[in-house]
mmCIF file of C-alpha atoms in Angstrom:
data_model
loop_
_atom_site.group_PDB
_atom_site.id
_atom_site.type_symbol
_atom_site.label_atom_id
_atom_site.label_comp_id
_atom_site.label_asym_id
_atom_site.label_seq_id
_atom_site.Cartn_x
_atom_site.Cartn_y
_atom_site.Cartn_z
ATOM 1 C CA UNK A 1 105.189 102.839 111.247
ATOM 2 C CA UNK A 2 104.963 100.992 114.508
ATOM 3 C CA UNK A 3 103.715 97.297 115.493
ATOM 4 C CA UNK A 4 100.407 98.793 117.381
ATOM 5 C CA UNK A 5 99.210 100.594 113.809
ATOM 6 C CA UNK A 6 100.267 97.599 111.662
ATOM 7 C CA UNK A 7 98.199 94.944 114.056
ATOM 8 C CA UNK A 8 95.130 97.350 113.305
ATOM 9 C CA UNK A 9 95.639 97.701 110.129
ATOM 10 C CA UNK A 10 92.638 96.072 107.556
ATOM 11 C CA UNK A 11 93.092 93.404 105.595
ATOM 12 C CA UNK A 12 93.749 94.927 102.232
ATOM 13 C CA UNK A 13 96.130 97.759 103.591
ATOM 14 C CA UNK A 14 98.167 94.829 105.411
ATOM 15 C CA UNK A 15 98.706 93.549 101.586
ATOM 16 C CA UNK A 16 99.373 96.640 100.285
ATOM 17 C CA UNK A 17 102.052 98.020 102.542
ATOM 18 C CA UNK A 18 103.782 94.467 103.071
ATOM 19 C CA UNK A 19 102.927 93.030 99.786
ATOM 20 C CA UNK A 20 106.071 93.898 98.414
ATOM 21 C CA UNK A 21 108.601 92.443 101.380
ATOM 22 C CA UNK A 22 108.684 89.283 99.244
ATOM 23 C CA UNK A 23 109.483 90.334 95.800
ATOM 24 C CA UNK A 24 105.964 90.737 93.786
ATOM 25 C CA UNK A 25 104.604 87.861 96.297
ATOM 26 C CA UNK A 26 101.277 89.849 98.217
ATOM 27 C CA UNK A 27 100.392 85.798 98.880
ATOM 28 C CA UNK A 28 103.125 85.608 101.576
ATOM 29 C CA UNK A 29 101.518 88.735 103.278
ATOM 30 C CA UNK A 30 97.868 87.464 102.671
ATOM 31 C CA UNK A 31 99.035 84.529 104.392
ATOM 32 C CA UNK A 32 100.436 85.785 108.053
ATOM 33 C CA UNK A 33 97.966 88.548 108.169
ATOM 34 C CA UNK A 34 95.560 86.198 110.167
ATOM 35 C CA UNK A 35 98.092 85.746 112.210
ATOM 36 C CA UNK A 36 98.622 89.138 114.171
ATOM 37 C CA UNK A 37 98.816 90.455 116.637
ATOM 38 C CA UNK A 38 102.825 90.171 116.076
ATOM 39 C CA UNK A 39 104.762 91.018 119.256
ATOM 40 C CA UNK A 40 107.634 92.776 117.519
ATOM 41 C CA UNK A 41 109.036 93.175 113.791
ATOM 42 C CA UNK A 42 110.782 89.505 113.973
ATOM 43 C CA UNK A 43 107.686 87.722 114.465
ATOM 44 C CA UNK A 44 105.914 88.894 111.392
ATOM 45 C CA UNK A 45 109.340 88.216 109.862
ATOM 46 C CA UNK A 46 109.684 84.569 111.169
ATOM 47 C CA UNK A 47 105.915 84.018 110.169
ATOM 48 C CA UNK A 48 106.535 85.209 106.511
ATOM 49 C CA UNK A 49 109.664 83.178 106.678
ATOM 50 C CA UNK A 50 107.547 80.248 107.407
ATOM 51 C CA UNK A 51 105.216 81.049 104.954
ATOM 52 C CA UNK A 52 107.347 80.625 102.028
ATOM 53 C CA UNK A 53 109.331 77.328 103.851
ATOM 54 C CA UNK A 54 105.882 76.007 103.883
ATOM 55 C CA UNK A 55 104.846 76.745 100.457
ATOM 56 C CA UNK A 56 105.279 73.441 98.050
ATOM 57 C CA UNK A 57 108.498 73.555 95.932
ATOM 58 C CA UNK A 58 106.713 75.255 92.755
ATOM 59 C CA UNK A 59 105.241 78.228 94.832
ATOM 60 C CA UNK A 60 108.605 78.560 96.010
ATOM 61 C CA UNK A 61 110.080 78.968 92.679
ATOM 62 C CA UNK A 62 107.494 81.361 91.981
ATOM 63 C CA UNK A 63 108.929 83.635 94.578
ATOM 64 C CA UNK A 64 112.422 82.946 92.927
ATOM 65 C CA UNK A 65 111.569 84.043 89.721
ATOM 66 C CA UNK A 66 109.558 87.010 90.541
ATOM 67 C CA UNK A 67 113.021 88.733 91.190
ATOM 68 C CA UNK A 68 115.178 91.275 88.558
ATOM 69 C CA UNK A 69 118.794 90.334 87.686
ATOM 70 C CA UNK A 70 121.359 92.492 89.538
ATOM 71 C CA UNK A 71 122.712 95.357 87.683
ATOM 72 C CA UNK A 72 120.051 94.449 84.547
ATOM 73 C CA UNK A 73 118.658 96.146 82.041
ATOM 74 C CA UNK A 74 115.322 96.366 84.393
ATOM 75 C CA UNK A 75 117.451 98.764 86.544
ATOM 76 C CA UNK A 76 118.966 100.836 84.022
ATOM 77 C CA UNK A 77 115.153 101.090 82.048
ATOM 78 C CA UNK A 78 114.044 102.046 86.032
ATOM 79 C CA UNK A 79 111.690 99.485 85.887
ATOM 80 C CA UNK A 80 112.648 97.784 89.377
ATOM 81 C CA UNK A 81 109.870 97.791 92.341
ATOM 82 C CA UNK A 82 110.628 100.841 94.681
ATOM 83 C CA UNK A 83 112.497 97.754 97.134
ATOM 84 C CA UNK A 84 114.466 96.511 94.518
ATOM 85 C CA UNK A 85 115.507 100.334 92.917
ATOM 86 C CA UNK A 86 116.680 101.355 96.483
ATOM 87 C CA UNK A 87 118.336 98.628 97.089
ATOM 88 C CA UNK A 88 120.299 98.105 93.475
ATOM 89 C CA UNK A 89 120.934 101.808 93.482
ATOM 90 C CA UNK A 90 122.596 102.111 97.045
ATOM 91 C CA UNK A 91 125.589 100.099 94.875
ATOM 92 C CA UNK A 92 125.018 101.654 91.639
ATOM 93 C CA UNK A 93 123.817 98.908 89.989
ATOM 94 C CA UNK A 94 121.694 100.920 87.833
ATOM 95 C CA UNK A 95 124.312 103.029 87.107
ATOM 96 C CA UNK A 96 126.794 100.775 85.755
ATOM 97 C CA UNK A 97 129.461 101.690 82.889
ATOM 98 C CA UNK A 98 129.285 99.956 79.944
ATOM 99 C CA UNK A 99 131.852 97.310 80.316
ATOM 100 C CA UNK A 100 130.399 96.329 84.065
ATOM 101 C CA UNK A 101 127.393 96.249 82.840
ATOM 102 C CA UNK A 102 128.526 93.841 80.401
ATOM 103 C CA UNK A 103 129.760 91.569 82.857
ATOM 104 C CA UNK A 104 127.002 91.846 85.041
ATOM 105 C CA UNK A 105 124.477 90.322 81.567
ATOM 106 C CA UNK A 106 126.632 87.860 80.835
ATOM 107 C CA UNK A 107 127.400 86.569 84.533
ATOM 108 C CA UNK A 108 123.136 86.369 84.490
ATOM 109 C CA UNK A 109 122.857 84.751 81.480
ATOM 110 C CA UNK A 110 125.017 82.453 82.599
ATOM 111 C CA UNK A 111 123.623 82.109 85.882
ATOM 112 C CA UNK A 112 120.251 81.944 84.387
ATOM 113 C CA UNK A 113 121.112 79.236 81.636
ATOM 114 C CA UNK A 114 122.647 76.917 84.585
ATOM 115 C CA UNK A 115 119.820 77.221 87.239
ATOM 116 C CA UNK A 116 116.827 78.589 85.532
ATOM 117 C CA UNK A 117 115.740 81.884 87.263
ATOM 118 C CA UNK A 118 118.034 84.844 88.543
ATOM 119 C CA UNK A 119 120.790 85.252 90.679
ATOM 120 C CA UNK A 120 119.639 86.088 93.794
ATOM 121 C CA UNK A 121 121.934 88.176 96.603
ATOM 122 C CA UNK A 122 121.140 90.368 99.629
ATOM 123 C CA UNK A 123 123.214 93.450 98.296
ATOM 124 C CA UNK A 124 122.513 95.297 101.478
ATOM 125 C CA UNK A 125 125.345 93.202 102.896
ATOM 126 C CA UNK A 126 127.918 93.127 100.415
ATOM 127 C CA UNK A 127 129.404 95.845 97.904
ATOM 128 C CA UNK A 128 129.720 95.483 94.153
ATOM 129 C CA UNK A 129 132.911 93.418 93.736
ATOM 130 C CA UNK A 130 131.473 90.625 96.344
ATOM 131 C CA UNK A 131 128.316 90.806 94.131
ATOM 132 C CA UNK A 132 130.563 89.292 91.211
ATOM 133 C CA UNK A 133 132.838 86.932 93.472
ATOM 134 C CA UNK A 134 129.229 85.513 94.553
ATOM 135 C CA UNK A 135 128.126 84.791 91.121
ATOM 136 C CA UNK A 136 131.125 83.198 90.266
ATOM 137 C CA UNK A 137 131.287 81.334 93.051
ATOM 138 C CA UNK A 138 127.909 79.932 93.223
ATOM 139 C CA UNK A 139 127.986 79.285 89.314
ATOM 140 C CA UNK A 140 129.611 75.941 90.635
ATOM 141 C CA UNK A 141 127.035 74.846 93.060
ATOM 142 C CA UNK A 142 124.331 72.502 92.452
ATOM 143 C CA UNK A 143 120.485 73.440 90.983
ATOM 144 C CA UNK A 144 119.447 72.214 94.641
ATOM 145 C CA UNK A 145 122.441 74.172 96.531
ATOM 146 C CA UNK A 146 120.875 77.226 94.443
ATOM 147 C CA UNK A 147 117.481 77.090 95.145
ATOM 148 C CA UNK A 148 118.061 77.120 99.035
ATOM 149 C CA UNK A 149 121.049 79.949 98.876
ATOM 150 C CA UNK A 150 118.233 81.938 96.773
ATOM 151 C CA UNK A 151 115.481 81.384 99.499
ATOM 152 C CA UNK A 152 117.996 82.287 101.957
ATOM 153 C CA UNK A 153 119.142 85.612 100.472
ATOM 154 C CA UNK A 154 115.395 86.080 100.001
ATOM 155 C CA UNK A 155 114.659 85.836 103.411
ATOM 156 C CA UNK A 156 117.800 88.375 104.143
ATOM 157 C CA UNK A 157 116.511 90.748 101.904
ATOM 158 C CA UNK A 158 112.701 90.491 103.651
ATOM 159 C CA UNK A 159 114.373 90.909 106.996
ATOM 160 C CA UNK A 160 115.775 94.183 105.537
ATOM 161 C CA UNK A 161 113.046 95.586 104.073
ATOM 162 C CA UNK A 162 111.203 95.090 107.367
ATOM 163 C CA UNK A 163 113.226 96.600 109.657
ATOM 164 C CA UNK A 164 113.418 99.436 107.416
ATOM 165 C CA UNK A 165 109.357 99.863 107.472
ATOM 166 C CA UNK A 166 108.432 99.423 110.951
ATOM 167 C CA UNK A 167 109.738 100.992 113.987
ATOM 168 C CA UNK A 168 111.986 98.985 116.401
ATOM 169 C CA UNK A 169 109.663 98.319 119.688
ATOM 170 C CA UNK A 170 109.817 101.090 122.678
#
């Protein structure tokens, strides 16, 4: 769709078709949609961004926790949200063998025993094996390194998801 039909769009369809740009978080949409018209797809981008950096620390968390594991059992059950299934499956996360699977439950068990909510990775960038150097890796940072990588890769993965649902400006 293009910018013109999404700055005309009601309220409630607003919500509905960007509801979901933010992982199971239709309050980040319901917040910018006062906010149009947006000039181009990196405005409404920057003004969900802002959104969730303006949102106090537990709201935030909220929006942390509201996404699957990688290469879980939510994704292999096909129980993902339509963003999440495309994006998992482009890697094959829902198709994993046994024994990767394996790793994958245990690296966000792991992960999830440390921090307190899921790993959290923009796998549009990266292919399976960085998916597992990244967990290991970030296993050593801090609870507060965490929480800001995960916003970050959340706001990757929004940027994404956008660009794939509205049309570049003429």
């Amino acid at each position: 769709m293009d910018l013109s039909e999404i700055n005309r769009m009601d309220r409630a369809c607003f919500v509905r078709e960007f509801g979901g740009m933010y992982e199971h978080s239709p309050w980040v949409a319901e917040a910018v949609v006062g906010r149009r018209p947006f000039s181009n797809r990196r405005a409404l981008a920057a003004a969900m961004g802002e959104v969730v950096e303006q949102a106090p620390p537990e709201k935030k968390l909220e929006l942390i926790q509201a996404h699957p594991d990688l290469g879980g059992k939510l994704g292999r059950q096909r129980e993902l949200s339509e963003h999440s299934a495309r994006e998992q499956s482009r890697l094959g996360l829902d198709r994993l063998e046994d024994s990767e699977f394996q790793e994958f439950t245990r690296l966000n068990q792991g992960y999830r025993e440390r921090f307190g909510f899921p790993f959290i990775l923009c796998v549009a960038l990266v292919e399976k094996a960085g998916i597992l150097d990244a967990f290991r890796r970030r296993l050593e940072n801090s609870r507060e390194a965490e929480v800001e990588e995960a916003l970050r890769q959340i706001h990757l993965i929004a940027k994404l998801r956008l660009e794939q649902a509205i049309e570049p400006a003429a």
